[in-house]
C-alpha cells in the first residue's frame, strides 16, 4: 500500500538515536526513518545559550517524568527530567563532557559482552569527537587536555566555552583542593578521573552555542534523500511479522505504530530493523507495550507476550544530587563560565574511618543483594551479589572515584553552588508500564537510598563539600553558607542529622541507566553484546538503557561512543 517503509526505523531522535541515523544513512543504498516525539529547538535560547543551564527544565521540552514516592528517602516522589526535542536530553543537559573509569568499562566484558572494554570504546569516543583545543587564554584558566585521548575529526564539538571564569576563582579553588589532598587532573577523559579538573563541554566555541546531538549528527546531513525525520510523532509500540515456522526463528518486528502530530494513528514499516533510542525511561516501556517483558506485567495490562523477557525495566540505577549554596564576597570577579569538578575516591572521603567502613560494606553485600532481589521479584540474589561484589572491588580495591563535587559560581547573584553526588550507589529499582495506553505515565521506582552505603557516601561527601567552602584560600571568597546553613545542619552535626537533611532535599542526578541492560541473560540482561534484544530477530536498543552499571563520568560522551559502535555493528551485519 502507501504506508511508509524503510530499511531501518530509529525510535527517538535524541542523543544516541541521531548518531545511529547519521551513520546508517551514510550508505545511500539504505533508507532510514527517525521518529521523534519532540520538535526542532534550534533557536530556543534555553537550548542554545551556554549560560542558561536549568532553564529548559519543567518546560515543554522536558518530559517531566516522575517517580513514585520514595519510601527510603523521606517519602516524596522525584521529578525525572528528560529532553523532548530533536537532540533529546542533549538539548537540556549540563553539557559536561566527562567519560568514565577504565576499570569500570573493562567490567562490561566480564558480564557477557565480548568486545566491550575501555580500549575498544576509546576508539569510538574519539570517532565521535572534534576537540577544539583550548586557547592560550583558556589554558591560563585551567583548561587542559592530552591530544592522544581525543578525536579531531568527529562530528561532536567538544571544548571550553568562549569566556571562562577569571583566575581569581580557579587559582584559589585548586589550592584549596590541594590542601584537601586532591591533585589537579589535567586529563580526566583518559580513564582515570580522580582529582580536580576544569572540564570540557559539548559546545561549539566559535558560535558560542550548545553542541547537541542535532547540531553534531543531524543538521550537517539533513538533506540526505535516504533519511526521513518524523517530528512531533509519538511511537507507541512495535508490530510483528507473523510467527515463522522455521526452526529457531525469532520474532521480528515489521514496523512501529505511531501517533502523528495531527492525532492520527499509523504504522511505519521496517524491512530490516527497529532500533529503540527513546531513553532509559522510555525504551523499556516500548518493549513492554510491544509484548516483550515480564509476562506477569504484560498480562495484567492485556498485552500478548511475544518474548518472555523478565528483566525489561529492572536494574534501574540512578544517582542522587545535593545542592549546598554560599554567598560570595562582593570583590570576586565572576564574569564568564567554566565547569569545575572534583572526583574523590573512598580514601579521600572516609579518611581514617576507611577500614571500618570497608569492613561494614563487605559484611553487607549479601544482605544488600537479598534485599534488592526481593524488591525486584525477578532478578536473582546470586546475580545481584556478583554485581555488588564487582562494585565493592571498584570502590575499595581499584579505588575509582565514588563522589563528584561540582563547583558552580554564578556571576549574576554572587553566589556559589556546591553540588555533589555519589557516583556508585548500590540501590536499584525498576520502571514498568502501568497501562496498555502507551502515553500513560509509568511506575518508576529508583529506590533511592534503599541501601545504607548510599546515604553514608552522601553524608560524608556533604561534609567534604562544606570543607571546600571553609578551607583557605577559597574560603576567603566565601561569605556565608545559605543552604543548608549552620542552623539546619550544625558544624558538628551527627550522621543522623545529615541523613535527615539530605533526604529532605536531594534530587535525581538524571543519570538513569540499565533498564534494558547489555549483559548475559543469567545476570539479568535484556540485550546481547550486539545490542539486540534477546529473543528477537531484529530489534535493538541503543541508548542509556543498555549501560549495565554506572559510569563515573557524565553519560553523553559514553552514549555517543556506544551509538557509534552500535552503528558499526549494524552495518557489519548487513555488509
Ligand atoms: P535521550 O533522552 O537523549 O533521547 C531520547 C529521545 O527519544 C528524546 O528525543 C525523546 O523525545 C524521544 N522519545 C521518547 N519517547 C518517545 C516516543 N514514544 N516516541 C518518539 N520519540 C520518543 N550528561 C552529560 O554527559 N553531561 C551533563 O552535563 C549532563 N547533565 C544532565 C542534566 C540533566 C537535566 C539531564 C536530564 C541529564 C543530564 N545528563 C548529562 C545525562 C544525559 O544527558 C542523558 O543521559 C543522555 O542525554 C540520554 O541520552 P539517550 O540517548 O539515552 O536518550
XYZ file of C-alpha atoms and ligand atoms in Angstrom:
628
model
C 0.000 0.000 0.000
C 1.021 3.594 0.560
C 2.386 3.021 4.028
C 5.873 4.409 4.527
C 8.574 1.760 4.564
C 12.283 1.996 5.423
C 15.167 -0.379 5.953
C 15.709 0.964 9.472
C 13.400 2.734 11.880
C 15.000 4.576 14.776
C 12.602 5.394 17.611
C 13.809 8.560 19.348
C 15.854 11.308 17.689
C 17.824 12.005 20.853
C 21.421 11.835 21.985
C 22.015 8.278 20.780
C 19.381 7.927 18.058
C 20.775 10.654 15.828
C 24.235 9.077 15.885
C 22.781 5.844 14.544
C 20.673 7.738 11.988
C 23.699 9.613 10.696
C 25.951 6.572 10.397
C 23.392 4.190 8.871
C 22.317 6.750 6.264
C 25.946 7.186 5.130
C 25.133 4.208 2.902
C 22.938 5.692 0.200
C 21.577 2.244 -0.621
C 19.619 2.006 2.618
C 16.694 4.067 3.848
C 16.333 5.320 7.416
C 13.482 6.906 9.362
C 13.768 8.694 12.696
C 10.618 9.011 14.804
C 10.842 11.830 17.338
C 8.101 12.962 19.722
C 9.601 16.430 20.147
C 10.258 19.273 17.738
C 13.223 21.235 16.383
C 14.638 23.574 19.060
C 17.457 25.138 17.056
C 16.568 28.674 18.115
C 15.281 28.074 21.628
C 17.629 30.123 23.859
C 17.068 27.695 26.741
C 18.794 25.164 24.497
C 21.381 27.220 22.652
C 22.559 29.713 25.293
C 25.531 28.148 27.071
C 24.863 30.115 30.249
C 21.263 29.010 30.752
C 21.641 25.521 32.156
C 18.472 24.559 34.021
C 16.111 26.946 32.252
C 14.675 24.238 30.000
C 13.723 22.038 32.955
C 9.996 21.989 33.584
C 9.220 23.467 30.145
C 7.552 21.795 27.145
C 10.847 20.264 26.013
C 11.182 18.313 29.276
C 9.154 15.088 29.543
C 8.975 15.710 33.303
C 8.657 12.065 34.242
C 8.004 11.365 37.912
C 8.950 8.581 40.294
C 6.592 7.010 42.805
C 7.024 8.199 46.429
C 10.499 7.193 47.595
C 9.990 5.260 50.774
C 13.655 5.023 51.791
C 14.260 8.696 51.098
C 11.772 10.772 53.009
C 8.667 9.667 51.097
C 8.461 12.309 48.369
C 8.295 11.455 44.659
C 11.108 12.755 42.473
C 10.975 14.708 39.202
C 12.895 12.907 36.450
C 13.828 15.187 33.580
C 14.497 14.034 30.025
C 14.640 16.037 26.817
C 11.690 16.049 24.379
C 13.234 17.582 21.292
C 15.277 16.677 18.253
C 18.510 16.043 20.174
C 16.723 14.612 23.210
C 18.334 15.135 26.594
C 21.473 16.572 24.956
C 19.297 19.685 24.422
C 18.678 20.287 28.118
C 21.668 18.801 29.934
C 24.641 20.450 31.625
C 26.909 19.884 28.559
C 29.607 18.335 30.736
C 31.922 16.133 28.696
C 33.471 13.585 31.067
C 33.812 9.902 30.213
C 34.415 7.020 32.624
C 37.000 4.981 34.516
C 38.997 2.342 32.636
C 38.260 -0.349 35.238
C 34.510 0.108 35.135
C 34.220 -0.100 31.350
C 36.509 -3.152 31.330
C 33.940 -4.883 33.544
C 31.358 -4.726 30.764
C 33.253 -7.531 29.074
C 33.079 -9.613 32.295
C 29.276 -9.597 32.329
C 28.852 -11.233 28.944
C 29.747 -8.511 26.460
C 32.631 -9.655 24.286
C 34.457 -6.773 22.678
C 33.207 -4.094 25.092
C 36.093 -2.700 27.104
C 37.866 0.598 27.642
C 40.228 0.236 24.708
C 37.533 -0.647 22.217
C 35.258 2.134 23.450
C 38.118 4.664 23.329
C 38.230 4.247 19.571
C 34.584 5.385 19.466
C 34.919 8.185 21.995
C 37.471 9.554 19.565
C 35.434 8.791 16.457
C 32.542 10.879 17.760
C 34.647 13.834 18.878
C 36.056 17.007 17.410
C 38.186 18.503 20.181
C 38.632 22.264 19.952
C 41.961 22.719 21.749
C 41.897 25.369 24.469
C 43.320 28.758 23.555
C 46.324 30.086 25.447
C 43.953 32.268 27.463
C 41.774 29.291 28.365
C 44.801 27.242 29.400
C 45.728 30.021 31.802
C 42.286 29.491 33.358
C 42.792 25.768 33.887
C 41.623 24.222 30.591
C 43.917 21.321 29.790
C 43.901 18.094 27.809
C 46.160 15.473 26.263
C 45.764 15.253 22.476
C 46.220 11.448 22.310
C 42.971 10.910 24.235
C 40.792 12.976 21.912
C 39.308 12.879 18.453
C 39.956 15.587 15.914
C 37.618 14.728 13.057
C 34.359 13.547 14.638
C 31.016 15.355 14.419
C 30.700 16.414 18.086
C 32.300 19.732 19.024
C 33.975 19.419 22.436
C 35.845 22.188 24.207
C 35.610 25.090 26.604
C 33.090 27.923 26.444
C 34.282 31.120 24.846
C 34.605 33.154 28.009
C 35.755 31.457 31.183
C 35.708 32.414 34.823
C 38.679 34.503 35.982
C 41.859 33.329 37.635
C 40.664 34.649 40.976
C 38.336 31.642 41.158
C 40.267 28.736 39.665
C 43.564 29.523 41.405
C 42.203 29.531 44.973
C 39.946 26.557 44.197
C 42.872 24.486 43.012
C 44.946 25.441 46.061
C 42.072 24.500 48.342
C 41.677 21.083 46.728
C 45.419 20.565 47.002
C 45.170 21.432 50.701
C 42.424 18.803 50.995
C 44.692 16.206 49.392
C 43.214 16.229 45.915
C 45.633 16.760 42.998
C 44.878 18.657 39.785
C 43.923 16.230 37.000
C 44.944 17.643 33.663
C 43.266 14.918 31.607
C 40.138 13.468 33.260
C 38.977 11.897 29.963
C 41.722 9.281 29.678
C 40.141 6.760 32.070
C 41.484 7.981 35.399
C 39.288 10.664 36.876
C 40.405 11.292 40.458
C 41.374 14.913 41.128
C 40.212 18.451 40.442
C 39.625 19.439 36.809
C 38.335 22.234 34.611
C 36.282 20.053 32.303
C 35.425 20.390 28.616
C 31.821 20.612 27.443
C 29.755 19.796 24.395
C 29.938 23.282 22.989
C 30.632 24.974 19.676
C 33.112 27.561 20.878
C 33.198 29.659 17.710
C 29.420 30.010 17.515
C 29.144 30.047 21.313
C 26.174 27.638 21.311
C 25.376 24.292 22.889
C 26.513 21.377 20.764
C 23.591 18.952 20.991
C 23.295 15.732 19.048
C 21.168 17.515 16.427
C 23.840 20.074 15.603
C 26.530 17.398 15.719
C 24.887 14.488 13.945
C 21.684 15.540 12.185
C 21.828 19.037 10.659
C 25.038 18.505 8.681
C 23.385 15.573 6.852
C 19.710 16.536 6.998
C 19.479 16.771 3.189
C 20.268 13.106 2.591
C 17.429 11.745 0.432
C 17.553 8.350 2.175
C 16.878 9.811 5.650
C 13.389 10.885 6.764
C 12.585 12.596 10.019
C 9.135 12.362 11.624
C 8.826 15.156 14.181
C 6.069 15.534 16.776
C 5.396 11.836 16.250
C 4.979 9.529 19.217
C 5.923 5.855 18.854
C 3.503 3.618 20.749
C 4.651 0.079 20.054
C 6.149 -2.290 17.541
C 4.144 -4.703 15.418
C 5.372 -8.143 14.391
C 5.702 -10.353 11.357
C 3.564 -13.496 11.581
C 5.414 -16.200 13.517
C 7.720 -18.200 11.257
C 7.708 -21.984 11.184
C 11.422 -22.180 10.593
C 13.224 -23.898 13.430
C 14.953 -21.384 15.714
C 13.277 -18.390 14.077
C 12.835 -15.464 16.427
C 10.018 -12.900 16.335
C 10.767 -9.996 14.012
C 9.309 -6.515 14.218
C 7.634 -5.412 10.982
C 7.140 -1.811 11.986
C 6.167 0.794 14.537
C 2.710 2.145 15.373
C 2.882 5.906 15.787
C 0.598 8.790 16.729
C 1.283 11.698 14.402
C 1.187 15.403 15.225
C -2.389 15.720 13.916
C -3.613 12.872 16.088
C -3.818 10.076 13.522
C -2.537 6.636 14.255
C -0.483 4.985 11.525
C 2.182 2.316 11.021
C 5.649 2.874 9.598
C 7.238 -0.332 8.303
C 10.787 -1.636 8.661
C 12.478 -4.004 6.199
C 15.484 -4.741 8.375
C 15.448 -3.476 11.932
C 13.780 -1.344 14.560
C 16.231 0.483 16.838
C 14.861 1.854 20.104
C 16.661 5.030 21.235
C 13.918 6.622 23.317
C 15.966 6.839 26.532
C 16.144 4.676 29.648
C 12.794 5.892 30.938
C 11.012 5.086 27.656
C 12.663 2.308 25.635
C 11.772 -0.403 28.211
C 8.154 0.790 28.152
C 8.002 0.500 24.347
C 9.322 -3.060 24.689
C 6.556 -3.857 27.169
C 3.842 -2.248 25.027
C 5.119 -4.428 22.158
C 4.859 -7.685 24.121
C 8.469 -8.011 25.282
C 8.820 -8.201 29.036
C 7.828 -9.949 32.206
C 4.692 -11.980 31.310
C 3.072 -11.202 34.664
C 3.246 -7.470 33.955
C 2.159 -7.767 30.320
C -0.836 -9.968 31.138
C -2.018 -7.556 33.813
C -2.484 -4.995 31.045
C -3.885 -7.373 28.449
C -0.765 -7.367 26.257
C 0.076 -10.590 24.371
C 3.503 -11.954 25.221
C 5.758 -12.012 22.148
C 9.014 -12.601 24.042
C 9.233 -13.624 27.694
C 11.956 -11.224 28.850
C 11.754 -10.965 32.632
C 14.345 -8.235 33.140
C 12.896 -5.481 30.927
C 12.639 -2.385 33.134
C 14.595 -3.940 36.017
C 18.080 -2.875 37.217
C 17.187 0.844 37.062
C 20.094 2.784 38.551
C 20.380 6.496 39.195
C 22.457 8.773 41.417
C 21.278 11.369 43.957
C 22.313 15.016 43.969
C 22.537 17.503 46.817
C 22.952 21.251 46.394
C 24.617 23.426 49.013
C 24.881 27.166 48.442
C 27.008 30.060 49.649
C 27.231 33.804 49.186
C 30.456 35.045 47.629
C 32.372 38.164 48.549
C 31.478 41.265 46.519
C 35.020 41.749 45.368
C 35.091 38.415 43.494
C 35.102 38.832 39.727
C 32.827 36.049 38.495
C 32.448 37.015 34.847
C 32.352 34.135 32.377
C 31.618 30.442 32.672
C 33.582 27.331 33.463
C 32.960 23.861 34.786
C 34.900 22.741 37.839
C 34.649 19.157 39.062
C 36.388 17.268 41.829
C 36.447 13.468 41.914
C 37.187 11.787 45.246
C 37.854 8.134 45.969
C 36.783 6.263 49.101
C 40.084 7.011 50.841
C 39.650 10.753 50.251
C 36.092 10.673 51.555
C 36.397 8.305 54.532
C 39.942 9.068 55.678
C 40.758 7.360 58.962
C 37.348 5.607 59.000
C 38.151 3.771 55.772
C 38.922 0.365 57.238
C 35.822 0.189 59.429
C 33.638 1.406 56.531
C 35.254 -1.145 54.227
C 34.570 -3.936 56.698
C 30.948 -2.930 57.220
C 30.200 -2.809 53.474
C 31.997 -6.129 52.880
C 29.733 -7.694 55.522
C 26.615 -6.127 53.936
C 26.988 -7.329 50.321
C 24.954 -10.499 50.757
C 22.214 -8.682 52.638
C 22.129 -5.885 50.010
C 21.761 -8.494 47.268
C 18.941 -10.298 49.081
C 17.003 -7.113 49.695
C 17.494 -5.944 46.101
C 16.416 -9.257 44.594
C 13.473 -9.355 46.953
C 12.323 -5.871 45.974
C 12.620 -6.776 42.286
C 10.951 -10.144 42.246
C 12.717 -11.227 39.034
C 16.442 -10.542 39.381
C 18.348 -13.176 41.314
C 20.266 -12.885 44.570
C 23.330 -14.503 43.041
C 23.477 -12.165 40.028
C 22.979 -9.126 42.224
C 25.595 -10.329 44.659
C 28.016 -10.694 41.767
C 27.397 -7.094 40.697
C 27.704 -5.778 44.203
C 30.960 -7.655 44.695
C 32.310 -6.107 41.472
C 31.203 -2.693 42.634
C 32.745 -3.264 46.048
C 36.037 -4.104 44.316
C 35.877 -0.968 42.148
C 35.342 1.147 45.255
C 37.702 -0.470 47.763
C 40.329 -2.215 45.594
C 40.585 -0.235 42.349
C 39.719 2.885 44.351
C 37.940 4.572 41.474
C 36.138 7.803 42.421
C 32.952 7.466 44.475
C 31.957 11.124 44.786
C 31.816 14.085 42.468
C 31.624 17.675 43.646
C 30.763 20.363 41.087
C 31.615 23.938 41.974
C 29.395 26.462 40.200
C 29.853 30.161 40.941
C 27.090 32.362 39.483
C 28.011 35.836 38.306
C 24.547 37.381 38.416
C 23.830 36.536 42.043
C 27.365 36.494 43.517
C 26.510 33.042 44.776
C 28.143 29.680 44.738
C 26.503 26.299 44.344
C 28.382 23.272 45.572
C 26.646 20.264 44.102
C 27.560 16.654 44.768
C 26.510 13.102 44.153
C 27.563 9.552 44.738
C 28.919 8.007 41.557
C 28.328 4.384 42.501
C 25.179 3.919 44.569
C 24.170 0.329 45.289
C 20.390 0.901 45.276
C 18.470 -0.303 42.240
C 14.859 -0.093 41.199
C 12.599 -0.538 38.198
C 10.351 1.048 35.585
C 7.226 -0.613 34.185
C 4.092 0.236 32.259
C 1.007 0.914 34.277
C -1.483 0.719 31.406
C -1.796 -0.538 27.839
C -2.142 3.112 26.844
C 1.365 3.949 25.623
C 1.189 7.583 26.681
C 0.061 6.882 30.254
C 2.665 7.528 32.978
C 4.775 4.551 34.010
C 5.558 3.285 37.500
C 9.127 4.411 38.145
C 10.831 3.429 41.380
C 14.590 4.079 41.670
C 14.568 3.040 45.367
C 16.802 5.970 46.257
C 18.781 5.398 49.467
C 17.437 1.894 49.965
C 20.895 0.622 50.884
C 22.920 2.192 53.656
C 26.139 2.652 51.656
C 24.381 5.285 49.547
C 23.492 7.605 52.405
C 26.847 7.070 54.155
C 28.632 8.138 50.986
C 26.350 11.132 50.510
C 26.679 12.498 54.044
C 30.430 12.092 54.107
C 30.609 13.945 50.798
C 28.397 16.670 52.279
C 30.998 17.195 54.971
C 33.726 17.360 52.281
C 31.703 19.933 50.322
C 31.468 22.080 53.412
C 35.205 21.686 53.945
C 35.855 23.022 50.420
C 33.991 26.240 51.242
C 35.787 26.515 54.595
C 39.351 25.776 53.517
C 41.777 28.541 52.568
C 42.396 30.141 50.197
C 38.992 29.508 48.544
C 37.279 30.251 51.870
C 38.452 33.868 51.552
C 35.995 34.296 48.661
C 33.085 32.696 50.511
C 30.944 34.694 52.924
C 28.115 32.557 54.330
C 26.550 29.154 53.920
C 22.934 29.664 52.850
C 21.911 26.031 52.267
C 21.681 24.089 54.492
C 23.085 26.755 56.815
C 24.550 26.035 60.206
C 21.205 26.425 61.961
C 19.833 23.486 59.931
C 22.927 21.273 59.843
C 25.339 22.398 62.553
C 29.117 22.284 62.226
C 29.258 19.129 64.341
C 26.004 17.566 63.095
C 25.712 13.811 63.567
C 25.365 11.313 60.719
C 21.656 11.063 61.516
C 21.176 14.826 61.291
C 22.977 14.958 57.959
C 20.977 11.999 56.639
C 17.688 13.615 57.580
C 18.556 16.849 55.798
C 19.918 15.037 52.721
C 16.737 13.010 52.325
C 14.621 16.134 52.584
C 16.486 17.960 49.831
C 18.083 15.546 47.337
C 17.103 15.250 43.690
C 17.713 12.786 40.889
C 21.039 13.210 39.147
C 19.218 12.311 35.882
C 21.741 9.577 35.073
C 19.209 6.772 34.689
C 20.614 3.601 33.157
C 20.350 -0.191 32.779
C 16.603 -0.603 32.194
C 17.372 -2.797 29.167
C 20.865 -3.762 30.268
C 23.524 -5.222 27.995
C 24.705 -8.387 29.725
C 24.178 -12.138 29.781
C 20.645 -13.333 30.397
C 21.673 -15.246 33.522
C 22.731 -11.938 35.059
C 19.564 -10.073 34.092
C 20.386 -8.767 30.622
C 17.814 -7.592 28.075
C 20.136 -7.041 25.096
C 23.146 -9.044 23.935
C 26.576 -7.657 23.098
C 25.266 -6.592 19.673
C 22.540 -4.644 21.472
C 19.906 -6.971 20.007
C 17.002 -7.706 22.338
C 17.271 -11.346 23.472
C 14.633 -13.481 21.821
C 14.031 -11.131 18.883
C 15.409 -11.274 15.362
C 15.672 -7.582 14.513
C 15.091 -5.253 17.467
C 17.922 -3.348 19.116
C 18.178 -0.832 21.922
C 20.783 1.911 21.579
C 20.579 4.467 24.391
C 21.314 4.794 28.119
C 19.046 1.795 28.833
C 21.807 -0.615 27.796
C 24.562 0.729 30.078
C 24.884 -2.110 32.619
C 26.184 -0.115 35.583
C 27.077 3.452 36.418
C 29.980 5.291 34.890
C 31.907 7.874 36.931
C 31.679 10.472 34.186
C 28.536 12.065 32.816
C 26.638 9.942 30.358
C 26.580 11.590 26.958
C 30.222 11.102 25.975
C 29.847 7.379 26.655
C 26.467 7.207 24.875
C 27.891 8.832 21.734
C 30.644 6.201 21.799
C 28.182 3.318 22.333
C 25.978 4.562 19.487
C 28.963 4.886 17.143
C 29.940 1.298 17.937
C 26.342 0.130 17.541
C 26.135 1.683 14.075
C 29.292 -0.175 13.026
C 27.825 -3.458 14.302
C 24.574 -2.929 12.395
C 26.439 -2.065 9.185
C 28.651 -5.126 9.612
C 25.644 -7.428 9.924
C 24.251 -6.391 6.522
C 27.559 -5.831 4.715
P 17.614 10.942 25.041
O 16.716 11.364 26.138
O 18.676 11.867 24.633
O 16.785 10.639 23.727
C 15.527 10.015 23.727
C 14.683 10.641 22.639
O 13.543 9.837 22.397
C 14.163 12.028 23.001
O 14.407 12.917 21.935
C 12.676 11.810 23.224
O 11.879 12.935 22.924
C 12.408 10.657 22.288
N 11.251 9.839 22.663
C 10.957 9.331 23.883
N 9.842 8.585 23.821
C 9.436 8.612 22.527
C 8.351 8.006 21.828
N 7.488 7.199 22.463
N 8.226 8.256 20.505
C 9.111 9.054 19.857
N 10.159 9.636 20.467
C 10.320 9.406 21.790
N 25.077 14.054 30.682
C 26.274 14.585 30.366
O 27.074 13.919 29.714
N 26.629 15.822 30.776
C 25.789 16.601 31.516
O 26.131 17.731 31.871
C 24.510 16.069 31.843
N 23.627 16.802 32.565
C 22.306 16.417 32.613
C 21.341 17.319 33.070
C 20.002 16.983 33.005
C 18.965 17.967 33.487
C 19.608 15.730 32.490
C 18.154 15.361 32.398
C 20.566 14.827 32.064
C 21.912 15.164 32.101
N 22.904 14.310 31.616
C 24.159 14.797 31.378
C 22.559 12.944 31.170
C 22.480 12.794 29.649
O 22.147 13.994 29.042
C 21.480 11.699 29.271
O 21.791 10.524 29.972
C 21.523 11.388 27.778
O 21.371 12.559 27.013
C 20.453 10.374 27.415
O 20.579 10.017 26.057
P 19.656 8.903 25.403
O 20.092 8.736 24.013
O 19.625 7.719 26.291
O 18.186 9.492 25.468
